[in-house]
Amino acid sequence: MAIPFVDLQRQYRENKAAIDRQIREVLDSSGYILGPKVEELERELAEFAGVRHAVGVSSGTDALLIALMALELKPGDEVITSPFTFVASAEVIALLSGVPVFVDVEPDTYNINSEQIERRITPRTRAIMPVDLFGQCADYGRIGAIARRHGLAVIEDAAQSFGAEQEGRKACSFGDIGCTSFYPSKPLGCYGDGGMAFTGDEEIAALLRSLRMHGEGRDRYENVRIGICGRLDAIQAAVLLGKLPALPGEIERRQRVAARYTESLSELVPTPTVRPGNLSVWAQYCIRVKNRRAVQERLKRAGIPTCVFYPRPLHLQKAFAHLGYGEGDFPVAEEVSRDILSLPMHPYLDEETQDFIISHLKAALESEAAKSTQAQR
Ligand SMILES: *Cc1c(COP(=O)(O)O)cnc(C)c1O
């Protein structure tokens, strides 16, 4: 039997009654785009995250896009973000003809290094977009202080961190706008594309609602600005409402899975660092390994899937060549991208399967270590 990287089948089986009932309600209502289910989800998630307003959108990418549109980002405006993230974070900046300005990441959390942000601020800087990588919040205490000092907006890319906490506050509550994704494998995932933008500001919330709906005004078919087709659909909202009651328990189970990996592996390889005051939702559990390809190959032969997030930092991607960055500009991001490896991680990973993964990984690491000492002789 193949081991899943993220076990969405098992999650569905455990929550089938609630999910099916929610979806059936949508089918019976024949309201498929926005509507009462999406509104119900927006209320529930706003309450969960502790933010006043939540706006359901068609993906995490679109949440980030309309967040920048709400700031009225102009061509040439700069947004500071991480080079070690999923492409969407920087892509939306470039899509609006803005300039992604990268700042290297911390060597232990892989989140943006807040100590290096200030020296990249220029008169054209409009916002800072930290990414809560692998489920752990960025350093919002420091980042918030920098943003206030320089009059910048903070847009939180919380696509991987819904449910995470920092100093008792929830992800999506730290920025002027917090953006998350419900891509199926994210900590809270739907069965298609979906996302949400959060804000405490009523005016920004109204703007986000207009932007996700072609820039509509107060009346239907009144267009007051250029927007996008970025609405959340009711069936995805139903799936999320069906899964939401299980989320707190799932987050707890993720802590246990992560703790077991760390106990078994920390003597052998660098394991993740969670800063004091942070609760990670473990969107990924990543170790660092030399000879990554060989280790992955050995695990694959044992039926154990692994992934690499991310094999190439954004400043070295062809799509961002126009920004003029090169090899060596962000040494930490570059080094991490060479040896990072994600292990199967989800709330339903049972101890027996995890032990199987750990024992094969240990064998692979030992055999690779033996090979490299031999090579040195
Ligand atoms: C997944 C992800 C996104 C994009 O979310 P989609 O719902 O896939 O559009 C943006 N940023 C980060 C860091 C992500 O992991």
Tab-separated table of C-alpha atoms and ligand atoms in Angstrom:
chain	number	residue	atom	x	y	z
A	1	MET	CA	0.000	0.000	0.000
A	2	ALA	CA	1.415	3.383	-1.026
A	3	ILE	CA	1.902	5.937	1.737
A	4	PRO	CA	0.244	9.272	0.855
A	5	PHE	CA	2.230	12.499	1.290
A	6	VAL	CA	-0.967	14.158	2.564
A	7	ASP	CA	-3.853	11.766	3.295
A	8	LEU	CA	-6.926	13.603	2.016
A	9	GLN	CA	-8.832	10.319	1.549
A	10	ARG	CA	-8.569	9.474	5.220
A	11	GLN	CA	-9.562	13.009	6.207
A	12	TYR	CA	-12.636	12.763	3.993
A	13	ARG	CA	-13.642	9.399	5.461
A	14	GLU	CA	-13.358	10.788	9.002
A	15	ASN	CA	-15.453	13.848	8.187
A	16	LYS	CA	-17.674	12.437	5.445
A	17	ALA	CA	-21.071	12.927	7.090
A	18	ALA	CA	-20.517	16.630	7.769
A	19	ILE	CA	-18.896	17.362	4.390
A	20	ASP	CA	-21.550	15.471	2.409
A	21	ARG	CA	-24.388	17.166	4.294
A	22	GLN	CA	-22.904	20.621	3.641
A	23	ILE	CA	-22.417	19.911	-0.076
A	24	ARG	CA	-25.942	18.506	-0.392
A	25	GLU	CA	-27.352	21.738	1.083
A	26	VAL	CA	-25.647	23.683	-1.699
A	27	LEU	CA	-26.931	21.296	-4.376
A	28	ASP	CA	-30.462	21.615	-3.001
A	29	SER	CA	-30.227	25.408	-2.884
A	30	SER	CA	-28.804	25.776	-6.416
A	31	GLY	CA	-26.830	28.876	-5.375
A	32	TYR	CA	-23.303	28.125	-6.490
A	33	ILE	CA	-21.276	31.334	-6.364
A	34	LEU	CA	-20.922	33.337	-3.116
A	35	GLY	CA	-24.309	33.336	-1.288
A	36	PRO	CA	-25.249	32.169	2.223
A	37	LYS	CA	-22.713	29.317	2.500
A	38	VAL	CA	-19.815	31.612	1.639
A	39	GLU	CA	-21.142	34.237	4.055
A	40	GLU	CA	-21.438	31.622	6.796
A	41	LEU	CA	-17.846	30.527	6.158
A	42	GLU	CA	-16.639	34.134	6.185
A	43	ARG	CA	-18.275	34.673	9.598
A	44	GLU	CA	-16.858	31.427	11.024
A	45	LEU	CA	-13.323	31.989	9.779
A	46	ALA	CA	-13.289	35.643	10.825
A	47	GLU	CA	-14.191	34.487	14.298
A	48	PHE	CA	-11.646	31.667	14.207
A	49	ALA	CA	-8.822	33.993	13.136
A	50	GLY	CA	-9.944	36.790	15.440
A	51	VAL	CA	-10.240	39.318	12.610
A	52	ARG	CA	-13.344	41.399	11.973
A	53	HIS	CA	-13.781	40.842	8.221
A	54	ALA	CA	-13.201	37.844	5.955
A	55	VAL	CA	-13.689	37.882	2.188
A	56	GLY	CA	-13.941	34.556	0.358
A	57	VAL	CA	-12.015	34.425	-2.904
A	58	SER	CA	-11.172	31.973	-5.639
A	59	SER	CA	-7.626	31.117	-4.483
A	60	GLY	CA	-4.795	32.153	-2.210
A	61	THR	CA	-3.152	33.794	-5.208
A	62	ASP	CA	-6.241	35.925	-5.859
A	63	ALA	CA	-6.408	36.859	-2.179
A	64	LEU	CA	-2.857	38.242	-2.465
A	65	LEU	CA	-3.668	39.898	-5.781
A	66	ILE	CA	-6.735	41.792	-4.567
A	67	ALA	CA	-4.910	42.681	-1.343
A	68	LEU	CA	-2.284	44.510	-3.427
A	69	MET	CA	-5.029	46.006	-5.622
A	70	ALA	CA	-6.736	47.287	-2.470
A	71	LEU	CA	-3.486	49.114	-1.624
A	72	GLU	CA	-3.637	50.634	-5.126
A	73	LEU	CA	-0.178	49.374	-5.956
A	74	LYS	CA	1.185	51.426	-8.859
A	75	PRO	CA	3.650	50.323	-11.560
A	76	GLY	CA	7.153	50.542	-10.121
A	77	ASP	CA	6.000	50.343	-6.513
A	78	GLU	CA	8.129	47.979	-4.459
A	79	VAL	CA	6.933	45.200	-2.186
A	80	ILE	CA	9.400	43.435	0.077
A	81	THR	CA	9.004	39.665	0.265
A	82	SER	CA	10.872	36.389	0.588
A	83	PRO	CA	12.738	34.691	-2.259
A	84	PHE	CA	12.125	31.306	-0.618
A	85	THR	CA	8.404	30.736	-1.136
A	86	PHE	CA	5.815	29.550	-3.616
A	87	VAL	CA	5.891	31.640	-6.778
A	88	ALA	CA	2.510	33.290	-6.146
A	89	SER	CA	3.873	35.580	-3.418
A	90	ALA	CA	6.089	37.504	-5.847
A	91	GLU	CA	4.063	36.772	-8.973
A	92	VAL	CA	1.101	38.921	-7.919
A	93	ILE	CA	3.429	41.882	-7.295
A	94	ALA	CA	4.908	41.553	-10.790
A	95	LEU	CA	1.472	41.002	-12.340
A	96	LEU	CA	0.475	44.483	-11.159
A	97	SER	CA	3.737	45.863	-12.618
A	98	GLY	CA	5.122	46.245	-9.114
A	99	VAL	CA	8.658	45.249	-8.165
A	100	PRO	CA	9.254	42.310	-5.824
A	101	VAL	CA	12.200	43.228	-3.595
A	102	PHE	CA	13.617	40.126	-1.990
A	103	VAL	CA	15.141	39.855	1.472
A	104	ASP	CA	16.952	36.665	2.481
A	105	VAL	CA	15.435	34.188	4.926
A	106	GLU	CA	16.515	33.070	8.403
A	107	PRO	CA	18.664	29.926	8.381
A	108	ASP	CA	16.484	28.109	10.925
A	109	THR	CA	12.842	29.113	10.284
A	110	TYR	CA	13.252	29.897	6.542
A	111	ASN	CA	10.987	32.925	7.073
A	112	ILE	CA	12.015	36.407	5.928
A	113	ASN	CA	14.900	37.766	8.010
A	114	SER	CA	13.377	40.804	9.686
A	115	GLU	CA	16.826	42.195	10.539
A	116	GLN	CA	17.548	42.673	6.831
A	117	ILE	CA	14.263	44.315	5.840
A	118	GLU	CA	14.986	47.908	6.728
A	119	ARG	CA	18.036	48.272	4.497
A	120	ARG	CA	15.912	47.336	1.457
A	121	ILE	CA	13.307	50.044	2.050
A	122	THR	CA	13.337	52.860	-0.538
A	123	PRO	CA	11.006	55.778	-1.294
A	124	ARG	CA	9.125	53.401	-3.645
A	125	THR	CA	8.445	50.738	-1.043
A	126	ARG	CA	4.723	50.357	-0.387
A	127	ALA	CA	4.369	47.148	1.552
A	128	ILE	CA	6.032	44.204	3.230
A	129	MET	CA	4.675	40.769	2.362
A	130	PRO	CA	6.030	38.200	4.825
A	131	VAL	CA	5.281	34.537	4.140
A	132	ASP	CA	4.423	32.152	6.988
A	133	LEU	CA	6.495	29.367	5.515
A	134	PHE	CA	5.698	25.713	6.244
A	135	GLY	CA	3.002	26.759	8.736
A	136	GLN	CA	4.967	29.039	11.063
A	137	CYS	CA	4.219	32.756	11.380
A	138	ALA	CA	6.934	35.208	10.355
A	139	ASP	CA	8.363	37.623	12.932
A	140	TYR	CA	5.357	39.966	13.077
A	141	GLY	CA	6.493	41.813	16.195
A	142	ARG	CA	9.576	43.192	14.439
A	143	ILE	CA	7.963	43.429	10.993
A	144	GLY	CA	4.965	45.365	12.341
A	145	ALA	CA	7.296	47.841	14.076
A	146	ILE	CA	9.312	48.386	10.867
A	147	ALA	CA	6.123	48.883	8.843
A	148	ARG	CA	4.776	51.460	11.311
A	149	ARG	CA	8.113	53.316	11.387
A	150	HIS	CA	8.163	53.650	7.597
A	151	GLY	CA	4.422	53.955	6.899
A	152	LEU	CA	4.227	50.658	4.996
A	153	ALA	CA	1.380	48.189	4.717
A	154	VAL	CA	1.824	44.564	5.784
A	155	ILE	CA	0.234	41.862	3.643
A	156	GLU	CA	0.484	38.487	5.291
A	157	ASP	CA	0.936	35.521	2.958
A	158	ALA	CA	-0.644	33.029	5.335
A	159	ALA	CA	-1.388	30.496	2.593
A	160	GLN	CA	0.425	27.791	4.596
A	161	SER	CA	-0.438	28.918	8.098
A	162	PHE	CA	-4.195	29.053	8.667
A	163	GLY	CA	-4.676	28.110	12.343
A	164	ALA	CA	-1.081	28.936	13.344
A	165	GLU	CA	-0.472	31.241	16.311
A	166	GLN	CA	2.028	33.812	17.515
A	167	GLU	CA	1.880	35.150	21.064
A	168	GLY	CA	-1.695	33.852	21.294
A	169	ARG	CA	-2.869	35.582	18.119
A	170	LYS	CA	-3.878	33.690	15.012
A	171	ALA	CA	-2.345	33.768	11.545
A	172	CYS	CA	-4.171	36.161	9.166
A	173	SER	CA	-4.569	38.690	11.996
A	174	PHE	CA	-1.124	40.327	11.847
A	175	GLY	CA	-1.127	42.242	8.587
A	176	ASP	CA	-3.322	45.038	7.311
A	177	ILE	CA	-4.592	42.221	5.130
A	178	GLY	CA	-4.050	38.514	5.837
A	179	CYS	CA	-4.360	36.101	2.910
A	180	THR	CA	-4.810	32.361	3.049
A	181	SER	CA	-5.298	29.492	0.601
A	182	PHE	CA	-7.619	26.503	0.705
A	183	TYR	CA	-5.703	24.545	-1.931
A	184	PRO	CA	-6.519	20.914	-1.045
A	185	SER	CA	-3.203	20.066	0.634
A	186	LYS	CA	-3.000	23.233	2.759
A	187	PRO	CA	-3.672	22.954	6.508
A	188	LEU	CA	-7.328	23.868	5.841
A	189	GLY	CA	-8.077	22.722	2.315
A	190	CYS	CA	-11.169	22.523	0.118
A	191	TYR	CA	-11.796	20.261	-2.890
A	192	GLY	CA	-10.714	22.675	-5.573
A	193	ASP	CA	-9.298	26.183	-5.478
A	194	GLY	CA	-10.259	28.661	-2.794
A	195	GLY	CA	-8.853	31.349	-0.548
A	196	MET	CA	-9.724	34.123	1.873
A	197	ALA	CA	-8.572	37.653	2.627
A	198	PHE	CA	-8.900	38.979	6.182
A	199	THR	CA	-8.815	42.534	7.465
A	200	GLY	CA	-9.806	44.480	10.538
A	201	ASP	CA	-10.534	47.577	8.453
A	202	GLU	CA	-14.093	48.017	7.226
A	203	GLU	CA	-13.146	50.174	4.242
A	204	ILE	CA	-10.517	47.715	3.066
A	205	ALA	CA	-13.041	44.887	3.504
A	206	ALA	CA	-15.534	46.701	1.251
A	207	LEU	CA	-12.788	47.271	-1.324
A	208	LEU	CA	-11.806	43.579	-1.261
A	209	ARG	CA	-15.461	42.571	-1.770
A	210	SER	CA	-15.723	44.898	-4.743
A	211	LEU	CA	-12.395	43.781	-6.237
A	212	ARG	CA	-13.239	40.067	-6.111
A	213	MET	CA	-16.427	40.845	-8.061
A	214	HIS	CA	-15.211	42.801	-11.117
A	215	GLY	CA	-15.019	46.051	-9.179
A	216	GLU	CA	-18.752	46.250	-8.649
A	217	GLY	CA	-20.208	49.216	-6.812
A	218	ARG	CA	-23.117	49.326	-4.431
A	219	ASP	CA	-25.501	48.049	-7.079
A	220	ARG	CA	-25.235	44.963	-9.217
A	221	TYR	CA	-23.842	45.746	-12.692
A	222	GLU	CA	-22.523	49.071	-11.476
A	223	ASN	CA	-18.755	49.015	-12.066
A	224	VAL	CA	-16.749	51.544	-10.131
A	225	ARG	CA	-13.218	50.142	-10.490
A	226	ILE	CA	-11.283	47.463	-12.342
A	227	GLY	CA	-11.498	44.202	-10.438
A	228	ILE	CA	-11.193	40.488	-11.126
A	229	CYS	CA	-13.398	37.419	-11.268
A	230	GLY	CA	-12.195	36.191	-7.901
A	231	ARG	CA	-15.181	34.802	-6.003
A	232	LEU	CA	-15.302	31.733	-3.784
A	233	ASP	CA	-17.864	29.157	-4.839
A	234	ALA	CA	-20.468	27.735	-2.493
A	235	ILE	CA	-19.456	24.069	-2.823
A	236	GLN	CA	-15.912	24.884	-1.698
A	237	ALA	CA	-17.332	26.899	1.210
A	238	ALA	CA	-19.486	23.886	2.083
A	239	VAL	CA	-16.464	21.565	2.108
A	240	LEU	CA	-14.642	23.978	4.409
A	241	LEU	CA	-17.646	24.310	6.748
A	242	GLY	CA	-17.779	20.524	6.885
A	243	LYS	CA	-14.072	20.297	7.765
A	244	LEU	CA	-13.776	23.267	10.104
A	245	PRO	CA	-15.005	21.537	13.296
A	246	ALA	CA	-12.152	19.013	12.915
A	247	LEU	CA	-9.436	21.661	12.437
A	248	PRO	CA	-8.449	22.286	16.090
A	249	GLY	CA	-8.071	18.534	16.684
A	250	GLU	CA	-6.105	18.190	13.454
A	251	ILE	CA	-3.727	20.953	14.508
A	252	GLU	CA	-3.123	19.079	17.774
A	253	ARG	CA	-2.435	15.866	15.889
A	254	ARG	CA	0.019	17.708	13.645
A	255	GLN	CA	1.944	18.761	16.793
A	256	ARG	CA	2.236	15.117	17.825
A	257	VAL	CA	3.387	13.962	14.391
A	258	ALA	CA	5.977	16.756	14.215
A	259	ALA	CA	7.224	16.055	17.752
A	260	ARG	CA	7.703	12.361	16.936
A	261	TYR	CA	9.701	13.180	13.800
A	262	THR	CA	11.870	15.611	15.734
A	263	GLU	CA	12.495	13.160	18.613
A	264	SER	CA	13.622	10.481	16.194
A	265	LEU	CA	15.604	12.586	13.745
A	266	SER	CA	17.134	15.580	15.517
A	267	GLU	CA	20.382	13.762	16.320
A	268	LEU	CA	20.846	12.808	12.674
A	269	VAL	CA	19.798	15.832	10.620
A	270	PRO	CA	18.769	19.458	11.128
A	271	THR	CA	15.067	19.407	12.080
A	272	PRO	CA	12.648	22.380	12.081
A	273	THR	CA	12.937	25.228	14.567
A	274	VAL	CA	9.767	26.716	16.023
A	275	ARG	CA	10.359	30.055	17.745
A	276	PRO	CA	9.105	30.542	21.318
A	277	GLY	CA	5.595	32.028	21.197
A	278	ASN	CA	4.822	30.361	17.859
A	279	LEU	CA	2.460	27.475	17.214
A	280	SER	CA	3.120	26.007	13.767
A	281	VAL	CA	0.405	24.171	11.847
A	282	TRP	CA	3.114	22.135	10.101
A	283	ALA	CA	1.992	22.633	6.526
A	284	GLN	CA	5.311	20.899	5.846
A	285	TYR	CA	7.770	19.003	8.014
A	286	CYS	CA	11.198	19.643	6.491
A	287	ILE	CA	14.631	18.285	7.268
A	288	ARG	CA	17.946	19.149	5.642
A	289	VAL	CA	19.861	16.381	3.918
A	290	LYS	CA	23.038	16.169	1.919
A	291	ASN	CA	22.685	13.840	-1.079
A	292	ARG	CA	19.000	14.692	-1.214
A	293	ARG	CA	18.379	12.981	-4.514
A	294	ALA	CA	19.822	9.673	-3.296
A	295	VAL	CA	17.852	9.799	-0.050
A	296	GLN	CA	14.644	10.558	-1.948
A	297	GLU	CA	15.320	7.694	-4.341
A	298	ARG	CA	15.820	5.198	-1.502
A	299	LEU	CA	12.629	6.326	0.229
A	300	LYS	CA	10.713	6.147	-3.026
A	301	ARG	CA	11.780	2.530	-3.471
A	302	ALA	CA	10.277	1.807	-0.028
A	303	GLY	CA	7.002	3.488	-1.128
A	304	ILE	CA	7.639	6.668	0.865
A	305	PRO	CA	6.887	9.923	-0.983
A	306	THR	CA	8.894	13.096	-0.302
A	307	CYS	CA	8.796	16.580	-1.829
A	308	VAL	CA	11.138	19.513	-2.234
A	309	PHE	CA	9.778	22.934	-1.281
A	310	TYR	CA	11.464	24.739	-2.976
A	311	PRO	CA	14.207	23.514	-5.305
A	312	ARG	CA	14.974	26.971	-6.724
A	313	PRO	CA	14.515	30.311	-4.988
A	314	LEU	CA	12.455	32.899	-6.828
A	315	HIS	CA	15.327	35.301	-7.519
A	316	LEU	CA	16.921	32.583	-9.694
A	317	GLN	CA	13.733	31.763	-11.620
A	318	LYS	CA	13.520	32.763	-15.266
A	319	ALA	CA	10.179	34.496	-14.650
A	320	PHE	CA	11.960	37.030	-12.417
A	321	ALA	CA	15.101	37.427	-14.525
A	322	HIS	CA	13.985	41.004	-15.298
A	323	LEU	CA	14.618	41.918	-11.664
A	324	GLY	CA	18.348	41.443	-12.236
A	325	TYR	CA	19.192	39.206	-9.303
A	326	GLY	CA	21.859	36.518	-9.546
A	327	GLU	CA	23.490	33.573	-7.831
A	328	GLY	CA	24.856	34.559	-4.425
A	329	ASP	CA	22.400	37.387	-3.766
A	330	PHE	CA	20.467	35.440	-1.123
A	331	PRO	CA	22.877	32.812	0.165
A	332	VAL	CA	20.611	31.365	2.844
A	333	ALA	CA	17.693	30.818	0.467
A	334	GLU	CA	20.085	29.280	-2.042
A	335	GLU	CA	21.650	26.931	0.480
A	336	VAL	CA	18.317	25.825	1.921
A	337	SER	CA	16.906	25.135	-1.540
A	338	ARG	CA	19.784	22.694	-2.144
A	339	ASP	CA	19.193	20.417	0.846
A	340	ILE	CA	15.625	20.892	2.127
A	341	LEU	CA	13.358	17.836	2.065
A	342	SER	CA	9.679	17.522	3.090
A	343	LEU	CA	8.473	14.311	4.710
A	344	PRO	CA	4.898	12.991	4.668
A	345	MET	CA	2.966	15.209	7.104
A	346	HIS	CA	-0.748	15.266	7.864
A	347	PRO	CA	-2.965	14.883	10.937
A	348	TYR	CA	-3.919	11.301	10.143
A	349	LEU	CA	-0.396	9.881	9.922
A	350	ASP	CA	-0.499	6.937	12.349
A	351	GLU	CA	2.455	5.933	14.519
A	352	GLU	CA	3.077	2.667	12.723
A	353	THR	CA	3.367	4.351	9.312
A	354	GLN	CA	5.484	7.122	10.776
A	355	ASP	CA	7.850	4.592	12.366
A	356	PHE	CA	8.166	2.893	8.978
A	357	ILE	CA	9.074	6.249	7.379
A	358	ILE	CA	11.560	7.051	10.159
A	359	SER	CA	13.335	3.703	10.008
A	360	HIS	CA	13.747	3.850	6.229
A	361	LEU	CA	14.929	7.443	6.442
A	362	LYS	CA	17.488	6.541	9.117
A	363	ALA	CA	18.778	3.686	6.979
A	364	ALA	CA	19.033	5.972	3.963
A	365	LEU	CA	20.886	8.650	5.934
A	366	GLU	CA	23.321	6.146	7.439
A	367	SER	CA	24.063	4.552	4.117
A	368	GLU	CA	24.631	7.945	2.469
A	369	ALA	CA	26.886	8.992	5.376
A	370	ALA	CA	28.908	5.773	5.021
A	371	LYS	CA	29.283	6.390	1.286
A	372	SER	CA	30.574	9.911	1.792
A	373	THR	CA	33.153	8.860	4.461
A	374	GLN	CA	34.332	6.165	2.059
A	375	ALA	CA	34.597	8.754	-0.683
A	376	GLN	CA	36.694	10.979	1.583
A	377	ARG	CA	39.258	8.220	2.249
B	1	LIG	C1	-0.238	27.867	-1.870
B	1	LIG	C2	0.410	29.161	-1.726
B	1	LIG	C3	-0.062	30.320	-2.369
B	1	LIG	C4	-1.142	30.298	-3.404
B	1	LIG	O1	-2.332	29.727	-3.020
B	1	LIG	P1	-3.297	29.121	-4.159
B	1	LIG	O2	-4.573	28.868	-3.420
B	1	LIG	O3	-2.654	27.891	-4.668
B	1	LIG	O4	-3.456	30.162	-5.192
B	1	LIG	C5	0.554	31.529	-2.098
B	1	LIG	N1	1.608	31.600	-1.268
B	1	LIG	C6	2.104	30.516	-0.642
B	1	LIG	C7	3.240	30.675	0.297
B	1	LIG	C8	1.533	29.256	-0.866
B	1	LIG	O5	2.043	28.188	-0.256
